[in-house]
Amino acid sequence: MTPKKIVRELDKYIIGQMPAKKSVAIALRNRWRRQQVEEPLRDEINPNNIILIGSTGVGKTEISRRLATLMNAPFVKVEASKFTEVGYVGRDVESMVRDLAEVAVK
């Protein structure tokens, strides 16, 4: 799937946010390309991660949710402010990974 096609799919559900939609579309295409490379060479290509930053309600979660749906991938929304370092009261970061694994298995 090309970045243009990914953006067109996102356009069906998300109004505006064109720079964000283009960025995630390119990142998704690059991730797919990396997965197509044979294993020894794949280890030489560093994966790129993205972080979506913005005010409440601008569409970060919806863009992520729609991308996950488009790629048939698991999606977990995590409120990071509830997480603490291990040993303190609250949820630790490891529980984020557990949550994602549980959703992926379902």
Backbone as JSON Lines, residues from 0, in Angstrom:
{"i":0,"aa":"M","n":[0.85,-1.17,0.0],"ca":[0.0,0.0,0.0],"c":[0.9,1.24,0.0]}
{"i":1,"aa":"T","n":[0.62,2.16,-0.88],"ca":[1.43,3.38,-0.98],"c":[0.99,4.41,0.06]}
{"i":2,"aa":"P","n":[1.87,5.36,0.38],"ca":[1.47,6.42,1.31],"c":[0.22,7.17,0.84]}
{"i":3,"aa":"K","n":[0.1,7.41,-0.47],"ca":[-1.08,8.12,-0.97],"c":[-2.36,7.33,-0.69]}
{"i":4,"aa":"K","n":[-2.3,6.02,-0.87],"ca":[-3.48,5.18,-0.6],"c":[-3.8,5.17,0.9]}
{"i":5,"aa":"I","n":[-2.77,5.13,1.71],"ca":[-2.99,5.15,3.16],"c":[-3.65,6.46,3.57]}
{"i":6,"aa":"V","n":[-3.15,7.58,3.04],"ca":[-3.74,8.89,3.35],"c":[-5.19,8.94,2.88]}
{"i":7,"aa":"R","n":[-5.48,8.4,1.69],"ca":[-6.86,8.39,1.19],"c":[-7.78,7.61,2.13]}
{"i":8,"aa":"E","n":[-7.28,6.49,2.65],"ca":[-8.08,5.72,3.61],"c":[-8.32,6.52,4.88]}
{"i":9,"aa":"L","n":[-7.28,7.17,5.38],"ca":[-7.43,7.99,6.59],"c":[-8.36,9.16,6.35]}
{"i":10,"aa":"D","n":[-8.33,9.72,5.13],"ca":[-9.2,10.85,4.78],"c":[-10.68,10.51,4.91]}
{"i":11,"aa":"K","n":[-11.02,9.23,4.79],"ca":[-12.43,8.82,4.91],"c":[-12.97,9.07,6.32]}
{"i":12,"aa":"Y","n":[-12.07,9.09,7.3],"ca":[-12.49,9.17,8.69],"c":[-11.96,10.39,9.44]}
{"i":13,"aa":"I","n":[-10.86,10.97,8.95],"ca":[-10.19,12.03,9.7],"c":[-10.13,13.29,8.85]}
{"i":14,"aa":"I","n":[-10.68,14.37,9.39],"ca":[-10.7,15.66,8.69],"c":[-9.45,16.43,9.11]}
{"i":15,"aa":"G","n":[-8.76,16.99,8.12],"ca":[-7.56,17.78,8.42],"c":[-6.4,16.9,8.83]}
{"i":16,"aa":"Q","n":[-5.49,17.46,9.59],"ca":[-4.3,16.75,10.09],"c":[-3.46,16.16,8.96]}
{"i":17,"aa":"M","n":[-3.41,16.84,7.81],"ca":[-2.7,16.3,6.66],"c":[-1.23,16.02,6.94]}
{"i":18,"aa":"P","n":[-0.48,16.92,7.59],"ca":[0.93,16.58,7.86],"c":[1.08,15.3,8.69]}
{"i":19,"aa":"A","n":[0.23,15.12,9.68],"ca":[0.29,13.91,10.52],"c":[-0.07,12.68,9.71]}
{"i":20,"aa":"K","n":[-1.11,12.77,8.89],"ca":[-1.52,11.61,8.08],"c":[-0.42,11.23,7.1]}
{"i":21,"aa":"K","n":[0.22,12.22,6.47],"ca":[1.31,11.93,5.53],"c":[2.49,11.28,6.25]}
{"i":22,"aa":"S","n":[2.83,11.81,7.42],"ca":[3.97,11.27,8.18],"c":[3.75,9.82,8.58]}
{"i":23,"aa":"V","n":[2.57,9.52,9.11],"ca":[2.32,8.14,9.54],"c":[2.21,7.21,8.34]}
{"i":24,"aa":"A","n":[1.7,7.71,7.23],"ca":[1.6,6.89,6.01],"c":[2.98,6.51,5.5]}
{"i":25,"aa":"I","n":[3.89,7.46,5.5],"ca":[5.26,7.18,5.05],"c":[5.95,6.22,6.02]}
{"i":26,"aa":"A","n":[5.76,6.43,7.32],"ca":[6.36,5.55,8.32],"c":[5.83,4.12,8.17]}
{"i":27,"aa":"L","n":[4.54,3.99,7.91],"ca":[3.94,2.67,7.74],"c":[4.48,1.98,6.49]}
{"i":28,"aa":"R","n":[4.59,2.74,5.39],"ca":[5.16,2.17,4.17],"c":[6.6,1.74,4.39]}
{"i":29,"aa":"N","n":[7.4,2.54,5.09],"ca":[8.8,2.2,5.35],"c":[8.91,0.95,6.23]}
{"i":30,"aa":"R","n":[8.0,0.82,7.18],"ca":[7.99,-0.38,8.03],"c":[7.71,-1.61,7.18]}
{"i":31,"aa":"W","n":[6.74,-1.5,6.28],"ca":[6.4,-2.61,5.39],"c":[7.6,-2.97,4.52]}
{"i":32,"aa":"R","n":[8.28,-1.96,3.97],"ca":[9.46,-2.2,3.13],"c":[10.54,-2.95,3.91]}
{"i":33,"aa":"R","n":[10.77,-2.53,5.14],"ca":[11.8,-3.18,5.96],"c":[11.44,-4.65,6.18]}
{"i":34,"aa":"Q","n":[10.17,-4.94,6.36],"ca":[9.75,-6.32,6.59],"c":[9.93,-7.19,5.35]}
{"i":35,"aa":"Q","n":[10.01,-6.59,4.16],"ca":[10.17,-7.34,2.92],"c":[11.62,-7.74,2.66]}
{"i":36,"aa":"V","n":[12.56,-7.14,3.38],"ca":[13.98,-7.42,3.18],"c":[14.35,-8.71,3.91]}
{"i":37,"aa":"E","n":[15.25,-9.48,3.32],"ca":[15.7,-10.73,3.95],"c":[16.32,-10.46,5.32]}
{"i":38,"aa":"E","n":[16.22,-11.42,6.22],"ca":[16.6,-11.27,7.62],"c":[18.01,-10.7,7.87]}
{"i":39,"aa":"P","n":[19.08,-11.21,7.28],"ca":[20.39,-10.64,7.63],"c":[20.49,-9.14,7.31]}
{"i":40,"aa":"L","n":[19.94,-8.73,6.19],"ca":[20.0,-7.33,5.79],"c":[19.01,-6.49,6.61]}
{"i":41,"aa":"R","n":[17.89,-7.08,6.98],"ca":[16.87,-6.36,7.75],"c":[17.45,-5.84,9.07]}
{"i":42,"aa":"D","n":[18.36,-6.63,9.66],"ca":[18.97,-6.2,10.92],"c":[19.83,-4.95,10.76]}
{"i":43,"aa":"E","n":[20.27,-4.68,9.54],"ca":[21.1,-3.5,9.27],"c":[20.26,-2.24,9.08]}
{"i":44,"aa":"I","n":[18.97,-2.4,8.84],"ca":[18.08,-1.26,8.63],"c":[17.37,-0.96,9.94]}
{"i":45,"aa":"N","n":[17.68,0.17,10.52],"ca":[17.06,0.54,11.79],"c":[15.59,0.9,11.59]}
{"i":46,"aa":"P","n":[14.71,0.31,12.41],"ca":[13.3,0.69,12.31],"c":[13.1,2.11,12.85]}
{"i":47,"aa":"N","n":[12.17,2.82,12.29],"ca":[11.85,4.16,12.76],"c":[10.52,4.12,13.49]}
{"i":48,"aa":"N","n":[10.49,4.72,14.64],"ca":[9.26,4.84,15.4],"c":[8.77,6.27,15.29]}
{"i":49,"aa":"I","n":[7.49,6.45,15.53],"ca":[6.94,7.81,15.51],"c":[6.24,8.06,16.83]}
{"i":50,"aa":"I","n":[6.17,9.32,17.18],"ca":[5.41,9.71,18.36],"c":[4.49,10.85,17.93]}
{"i":51,"aa":"L","n":[3.24,10.73,18.28],"ca":[2.26,11.76,17.94],"c":[2.09,12.67,19.15]}
{"i":52,"aa":"I","n":[2.32,13.94,18.94],"ca":[2.23,14.92,20.01],"c":[1.19,15.96,19.63]}
{"i":53,"aa":"G","n":[0.35,16.32,20.57],"ca":[-0.63,17.36,20.31],"c":[-1.62,17.49,21.45]}
{"i":54,"aa":"S","n":[-2.41,18.5,21.36],"ca":[-3.43,18.76,22.37],"c":[-4.5,17.69,22.36]}
{"i":55,"aa":"T","n":[-5.26,17.63,23.42],"ca":[-6.38,16.72,23.51],"c":[-7.37,16.99,22.38]}
{"i":56,"aa":"G","n":[-7.81,15.93,21.73],"ca":[-8.87,16.06,20.73],"c":[-8.44,16.39,19.32]}
{"i":57,"aa":"V","n":[-7.13,16.4,19.05],"ca":[-6.7,16.76,17.69],"c":[-6.65,15.57,16.74]}
{"i":58,"aa":"G","n":[-6.81,14.34,17.26],"ca":[-6.9,13.18,16.37],"c":[-5.77,12.17,16.48]}
{"i":59,"aa":"K","n":[-4.91,12.29,17.46],"ca":[-3.78,11.36,17.6],"c":[-4.26,9.92,17.74]}
{"i":60,"aa":"T","n":[-5.19,9.71,18.65],"ca":[-5.69,8.36,18.89],"c":[-6.44,7.84,17.68]}
{"i":61,"aa":"E","n":[-7.24,8.67,17.06],"ca":[-8.03,8.21,15.92],"c":[-7.14,7.84,14.74]}
{"i":62,"aa":"I","n":[-6.11,8.62,14.49],"ca":[-5.17,8.28,13.41],"c":[-4.54,6.92,13.71]}
{"i":63,"aa":"S","n":[-4.1,6.73,14.94],"ca":[-3.47,5.46,15.33],"c":[-4.44,4.29,15.22]}
{"i":64,"aa":"R","n":[-5.65,4.5,15.7],"ca":[-6.67,3.44,15.66],"c":[-6.99,3.05,14.21]}
{"i":65,"aa":"R","n":[-7.15,4.05,13.35],"ca":[-7.46,3.77,11.94],"c":[-6.3,3.07,11.23]}
{"i":66,"aa":"L","n":[-5.07,3.46,11.54],"ca":[-3.91,2.78,10.96],"c":[-3.88,1.31,11.38]}
{"i":67,"aa":"A","n":[-4.12,1.06,12.66],"ca":[-4.13,-0.31,13.16],"c":[-5.21,-1.13,12.46]}
{"i":68,"aa":"T","n":[-6.38,-0.55,12.3],"ca":[-7.47,-1.24,11.61],"c":[-7.09,-1.51,10.16]}
{"i":69,"aa":"L","n":[-6.52,-0.52,9.51],"ca":[-6.11,-0.64,8.11],"c":[-5.11,-1.78,7.92]}
{"i":70,"aa":"M","n":[-4.2,-1.93,8.87],"ca":[-3.16,-2.95,8.77],"c":[-3.51,-4.24,9.51]}
{"i":71,"aa":"N","n":[-4.73,-4.31,10.03],"ca":[-5.17,-5.48,10.78],"c":[-4.19,-5.79,11.92]}
{"i":72,"aa":"A","n":[-3.81,-4.75,12.64],"ca":[-2.86,-4.87,13.74],"c":[-3.57,-4.57,15.06]}
{"i":73,"aa":"P","n":[-3.05,-5.11,16.16],"ca":[-3.67,-4.81,17.46],"c":[-3.45,-3.35,17.83]}
{"i":74,"aa":"F","n":[-4.35,-2.81,18.62],"ca":[-4.26,-1.42,19.06],"c":[-4.63,-1.35,20.53]}
{"i":75,"aa":"V","n":[-3.81,-0.69,21.31],"ca":[-4.09,-0.46,22.72],"c":[-3.85,1.01,23.0]}
{"i":76,"aa":"K","n":[-4.84,1.68,23.59],"ca":[-4.68,3.07,24.0],"c":[-4.27,3.07,25.46]}
{"i":77,"aa":"V","n":[-3.19,3.78,25.75],"ca":[-2.65,3.81,27.11],"c":[-2.56,5.26,27.56]}
{"i":78,"aa":"E","n":[-3.1,5.55,28.73],"ca":[-2.97,6.87,29.33],"c":[-1.66,6.87,30.11]}
{"i":79,"aa":"A","n":[-0.62,7.43,29.53],"ca":[0.73,7.33,30.08],"c":[0.89,8.03,31.43]}
{"i":80,"aa":"S","n":[0.05,8.99,31.73],"ca":[0.2,9.71,33.0],"c":[-0.08,8.82,34.21]}
{"i":81,"aa":"K","n":[-0.71,7.67,33.98],"ca":[-1.02,6.75,35.08],"c":[0.14,5.82,35.4]}
{"i":82,"aa":"F","n":[1.21,5.87,34.59],"ca":[2.31,4.95,34.76],"c":[3.41,5.55,35.63]}
{"i":83,"aa":"T","n":[4.06,4.67,36.39],"ca":[5.12,5.09,37.31],"c":[6.33,4.19,37.11]}
{"i":84,"aa":"E","n":[7.41,4.54,37.76],"ca":[8.58,3.66,37.77],"c":[8.25,2.43,38.6]}
{"i":85,"aa":"V","n":[8.93,1.33,38.28],"ca":[8.73,0.1,39.04],"c":[9.05,0.37,40.51]}
{"i":86,"aa":"G","n":[8.19,-0.12,41.39],"ca":[8.41,0.07,42.82],"c":[7.54,1.16,43.42]}
{"i":87,"aa":"Y","n":[6.93,1.99,42.59],"ca":[6.05,3.05,43.07],"c":[4.6,2.62,42.89]}
{"i":88,"aa":"V","n":[3.69,3.28,43.57],"ca":[2.27,2.96,43.46],"c":[1.79,3.41,42.09]}
{"i":89,"aa":"G","n":[1.06,2.54,41.41],"ca":[0.56,2.82,40.07],"c":[0.97,1.71,39.13]}
{"i":90,"aa":"R","n":[0.59,1.84,37.89],"ca":[0.93,0.82,36.89],"c":[2.34,1.08,36.38]}
{"i":91,"aa":"D","n":[3.08,0.0,36.09],"ca":[4.41,0.19,35.53],"c":[4.37,-0.04,34.02]}
{"i":92,"aa":"V","n":[5.44,0.33,33.36],"ca":[5.5,0.29,31.9],"c":[5.31,-1.13,31.37]}
{"i":93,"aa":"E","n":[5.75,-2.12,32.11],"ca":[5.59,-3.51,31.66],"c":[4.13,-3.86,31.44]}
{"i":94,"aa":"S","n":[3.23,-3.25,32.19],"ca":[1.81,-3.56,32.01],"c":[1.3,-3.06,30.66]}
{"i":95,"aa":"M","n":[1.94,-2.02,30.08],"ca":[1.58,-1.59,28.73],"c":[1.82,-2.72,27.74]}
{"i":96,"aa":"V","n":[2.97,-3.36,27.86],"ca":[3.33,-4.45,26.96],"c":[2.38,-5.62,27.16]}
{"i":97,"aa":"R","n":[2.05,-5.92,28.41],"ca":[1.09,-7.0,28.68],"c":[-0.26,-6.7,28.04]}
{"i":98,"aa":"D","n":[-0.73,-5.47,28.18],"ca":[-2.02,-5.08,27.59],"c":[-2.0,-5.29,26.08]}
{"i":99,"aa":"L","n":[-0.93,-4.87,25.43],"ca":[-0.83,-5.03,23.98],"c":[-0.79,-6.51,23.59]}
{"i":100,"aa":"A","n":[-0.04,-7.31,24.33],"ca":[0.03,-8.74,24.04],"c":[-1.34,-9.39,24.2]}
{"i":101,"aa":"E","n":[-2.08,-9.01,25.22],"ca":[-3.42,-9.57,25.42],"c":[-4.34,-9.24,24.26]}
{"i":102,"aa":"V","n":[-4.29,-8.01,23.78],"ca":[-5.13,-7.6,22.65],"c":[-4.71,-8.34,21.39]}
{"i":103,"aa":"A","n":[-3.41,-8.52,21.2],"ca":[-2.9,-9.18,20.0],"c":[-3.32,-10.64,19.93]}
{"i":104,"aa":"V","n":[-3.43,-11.29,21.07],"ca":[-3.79,-12.7,21.12],"c":[-5.27,-12.92,20.83]}
{"i":105,"aa":"K","n":[-6.1,-11.95,21.21],"ca":[-7.56,-12.09,21.04],"c":[-7.96,-12.15,19.6]}
